[in-house]
Coordinates of C-alpha atoms in Angstrom, one line a residue:
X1 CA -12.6 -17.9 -16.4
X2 CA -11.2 -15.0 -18.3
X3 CA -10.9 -11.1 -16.6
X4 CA -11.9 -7.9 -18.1
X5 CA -9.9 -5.1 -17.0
X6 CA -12.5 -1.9 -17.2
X7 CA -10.9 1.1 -16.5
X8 CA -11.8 5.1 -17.6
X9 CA -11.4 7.9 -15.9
X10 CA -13.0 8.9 -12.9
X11 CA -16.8 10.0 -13.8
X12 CA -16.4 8.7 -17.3
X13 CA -19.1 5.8 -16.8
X14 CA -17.4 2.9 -16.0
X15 CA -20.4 2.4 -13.0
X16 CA -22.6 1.8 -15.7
X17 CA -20.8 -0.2 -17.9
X18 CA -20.0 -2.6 -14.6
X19 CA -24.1 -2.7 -13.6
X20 CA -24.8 -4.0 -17.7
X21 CA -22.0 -6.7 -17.2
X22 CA -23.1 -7.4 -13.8
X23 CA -27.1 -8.1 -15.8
X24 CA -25.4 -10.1 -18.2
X25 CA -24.1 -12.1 -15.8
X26 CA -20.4 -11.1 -15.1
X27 CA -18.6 -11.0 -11.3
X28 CA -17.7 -7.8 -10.6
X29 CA -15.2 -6.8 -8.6
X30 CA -14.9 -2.9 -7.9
X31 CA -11.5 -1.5 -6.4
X32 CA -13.0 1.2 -4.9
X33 CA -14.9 -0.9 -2.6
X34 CA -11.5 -2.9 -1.8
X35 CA -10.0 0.1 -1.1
X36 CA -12.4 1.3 1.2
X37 CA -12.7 -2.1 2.9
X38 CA -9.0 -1.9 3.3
X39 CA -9.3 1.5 4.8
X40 CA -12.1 0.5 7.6
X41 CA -11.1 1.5 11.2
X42 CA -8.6 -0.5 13.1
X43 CA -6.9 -1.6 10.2
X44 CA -3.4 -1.8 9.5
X45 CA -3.6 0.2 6.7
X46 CA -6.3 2.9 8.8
X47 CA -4.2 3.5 11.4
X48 CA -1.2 3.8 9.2
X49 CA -3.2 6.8 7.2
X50 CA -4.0 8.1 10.2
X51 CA -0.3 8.6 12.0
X52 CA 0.8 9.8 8.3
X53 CA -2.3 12.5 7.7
X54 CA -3.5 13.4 11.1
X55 CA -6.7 13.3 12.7
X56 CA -8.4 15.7 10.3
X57 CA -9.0 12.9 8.3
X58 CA -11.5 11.2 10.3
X59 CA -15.2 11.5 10.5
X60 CA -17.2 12.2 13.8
X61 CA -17.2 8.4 14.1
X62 CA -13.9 7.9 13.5
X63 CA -13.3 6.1 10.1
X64 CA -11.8 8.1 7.8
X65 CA -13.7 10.7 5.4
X66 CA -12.2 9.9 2.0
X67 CA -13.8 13.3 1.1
X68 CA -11.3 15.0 3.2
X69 CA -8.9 12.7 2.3
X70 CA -9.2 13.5 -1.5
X71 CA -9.2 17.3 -0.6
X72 CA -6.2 16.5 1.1
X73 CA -4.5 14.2 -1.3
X74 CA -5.8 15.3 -4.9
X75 CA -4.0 19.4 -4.3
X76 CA -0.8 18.0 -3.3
X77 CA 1.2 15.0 -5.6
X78 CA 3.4 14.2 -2.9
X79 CA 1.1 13.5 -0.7
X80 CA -1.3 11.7 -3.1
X81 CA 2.1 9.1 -4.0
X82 CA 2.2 8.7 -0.3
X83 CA -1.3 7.6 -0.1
X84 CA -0.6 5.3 -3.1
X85 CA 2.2 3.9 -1.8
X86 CA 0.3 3.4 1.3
X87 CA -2.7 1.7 0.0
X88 CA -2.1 0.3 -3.5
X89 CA -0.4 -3.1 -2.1
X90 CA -2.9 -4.0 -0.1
X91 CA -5.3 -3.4 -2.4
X92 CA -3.5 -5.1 -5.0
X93 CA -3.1 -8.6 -2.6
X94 CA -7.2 -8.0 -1.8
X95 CA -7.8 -7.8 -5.5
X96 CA -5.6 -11.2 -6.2
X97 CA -7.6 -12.8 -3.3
X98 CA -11.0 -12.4 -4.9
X99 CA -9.9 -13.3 -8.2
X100 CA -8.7 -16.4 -6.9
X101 CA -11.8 -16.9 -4.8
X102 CA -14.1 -16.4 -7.8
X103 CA -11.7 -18.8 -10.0
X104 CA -12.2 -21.7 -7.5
X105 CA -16.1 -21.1 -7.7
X106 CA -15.8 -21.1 -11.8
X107 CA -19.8 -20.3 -12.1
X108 CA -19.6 -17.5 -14.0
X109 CA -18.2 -16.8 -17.3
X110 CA -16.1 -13.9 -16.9
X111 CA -14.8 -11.3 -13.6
X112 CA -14.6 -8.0 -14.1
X113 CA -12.1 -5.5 -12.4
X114 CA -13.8 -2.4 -12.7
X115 CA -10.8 0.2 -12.0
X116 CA -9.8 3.4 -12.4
X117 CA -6.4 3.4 -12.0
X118 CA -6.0 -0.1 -13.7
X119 CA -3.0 1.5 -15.5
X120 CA -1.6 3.2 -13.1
X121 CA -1.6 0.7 -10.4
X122 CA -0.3 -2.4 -12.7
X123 CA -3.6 -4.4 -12.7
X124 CA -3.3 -4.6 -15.9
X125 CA -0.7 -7.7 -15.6
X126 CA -3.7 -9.4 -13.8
X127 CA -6.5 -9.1 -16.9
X128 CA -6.7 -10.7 -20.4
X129 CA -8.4 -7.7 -21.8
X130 CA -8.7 -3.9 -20.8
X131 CA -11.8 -1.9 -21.7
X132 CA -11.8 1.5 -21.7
X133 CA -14.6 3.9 -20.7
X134 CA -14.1 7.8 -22.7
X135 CA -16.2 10.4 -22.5
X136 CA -15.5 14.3 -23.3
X137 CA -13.8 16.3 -20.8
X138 CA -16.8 19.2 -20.4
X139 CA -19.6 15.9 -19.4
X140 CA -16.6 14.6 -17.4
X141 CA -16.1 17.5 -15.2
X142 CA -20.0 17.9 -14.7
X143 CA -20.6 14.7 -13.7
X144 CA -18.3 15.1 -11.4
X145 CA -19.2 18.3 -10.0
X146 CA -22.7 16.8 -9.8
X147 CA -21.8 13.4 -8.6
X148 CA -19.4 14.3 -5.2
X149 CA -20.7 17.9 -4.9
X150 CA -17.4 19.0 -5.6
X151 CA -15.8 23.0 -7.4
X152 CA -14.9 23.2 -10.7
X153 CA -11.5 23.6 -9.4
X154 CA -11.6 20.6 -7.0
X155 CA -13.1 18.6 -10.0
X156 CA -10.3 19.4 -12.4
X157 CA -7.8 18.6 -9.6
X158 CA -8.7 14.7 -9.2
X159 CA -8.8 14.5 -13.3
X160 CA -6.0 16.3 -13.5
X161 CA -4.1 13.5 -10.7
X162 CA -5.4 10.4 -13.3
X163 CA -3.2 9.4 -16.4
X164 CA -4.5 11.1 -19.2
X165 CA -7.0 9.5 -21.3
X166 CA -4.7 9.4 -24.5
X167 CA -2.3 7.7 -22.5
X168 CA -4.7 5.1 -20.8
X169 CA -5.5 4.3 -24.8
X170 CA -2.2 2.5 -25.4
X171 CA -3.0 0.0 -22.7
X172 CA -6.5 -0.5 -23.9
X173 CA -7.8 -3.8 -25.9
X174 CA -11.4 -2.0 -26.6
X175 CA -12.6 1.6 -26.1
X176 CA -16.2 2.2 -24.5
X177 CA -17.4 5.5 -25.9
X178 CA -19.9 7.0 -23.4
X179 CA -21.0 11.0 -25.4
X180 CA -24.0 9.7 -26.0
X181 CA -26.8 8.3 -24.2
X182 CA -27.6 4.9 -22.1
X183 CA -29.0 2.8 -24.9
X184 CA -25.7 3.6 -27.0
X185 CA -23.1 2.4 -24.6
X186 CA -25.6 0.0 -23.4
X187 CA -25.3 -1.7 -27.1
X188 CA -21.2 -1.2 -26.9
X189 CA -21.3 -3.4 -24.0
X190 CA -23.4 -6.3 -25.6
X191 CA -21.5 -6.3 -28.4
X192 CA -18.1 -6.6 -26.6
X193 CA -19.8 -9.2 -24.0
X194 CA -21.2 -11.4 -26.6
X195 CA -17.3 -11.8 -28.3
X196 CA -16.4 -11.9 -25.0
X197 CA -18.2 -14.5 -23.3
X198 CA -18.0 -17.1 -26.3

């Protein structure tokens, strides 16, 4: 069973292009639901966030509002390596469990790691092929605005803490251009699965 690497950065698509895999019949596995997973209250890594950002961070009921968190984080590089440090080996080990998991099972023909910091985190080592989702910093930034409710300022600020896009290129085996509308990157995606998937 082969692995797709899909990265982009953040708001560039890469949610859509892993719901078309997922219909044509790929395992997905999304690192920002391992990170949150890893993040749930009581453990390790929670309570490690907590004693190194405070209370603040934490919602009414006590997990942790990665809203605040990515306030905190995204306006201060230290303090966003500190949170990488923090949580990008355990969600690395999570990842390398699942892939694992899914290996063992060997029902479907390919597992996706749907990622946006593929690059930056290494993950890379762990795919055969990385796909990468672009799309024009202006619908960037408004789809993020739109998507978290976030400023323009605050918007800029999480793009800004990503590897750049020309960068991310050198690592990439395909490029995913999503300017346009569904049906076009839709048809990107089936063309790339069906090479794929052979």
């Amino acid at each position: 069973m082969k692995v797709i690497g899909l990265t982009g950065g953040i708001a560039s698509g890469k949610s859509t292009v892993s719901s078309i895999l997922k219909s044509l019949g790929a395992v997905i596995i999304d690192a920002d639901v391992v990170s949150r997973e890893i993040m749930i209250k009581g453990t390790d890594t929670y309570n490690i966030l907590v004693s190194v950002f405070g209370r603040e961070i934490l919602r009414k009921d006590g997990e942790i509002d990665r809203r605040k968190l990515g306030n905190l984080v995204f306006a201060d590089k230290e303090k966003l390596n500190k949170l990488n440090e923090i949580t990008h080996p355990e969600i690395i080990k999570r990842i390398k469990d699942i892939i694992e998991e899914e290996r063992k099972k060997g029902k479907e023909k390919a597992i996706v790691l749907d990622a946006a910091l593929l690059i930056e985190m290494k993950l890379f080592n762990m795919v055969d092929e990385v796909w990468l989702v672009v799309v024009d910093k202006k619908t960037q930034i408004r789809r993020l605005m739109k998507r978290d409710n976030l400023s323009y300022k605050d918007a800029l600020n999480r793009i800004k803490s990503q590897m750049s896009i020309e960068d991310k290129m050198k690592y990439a085996d395909f490029i995913i251009n999503n300017c346009k509308d569904f049906n076009a990157i839709k048809r990107q995606v089936e063309l790339l699965w069906g090479r794929f998937s052979k």
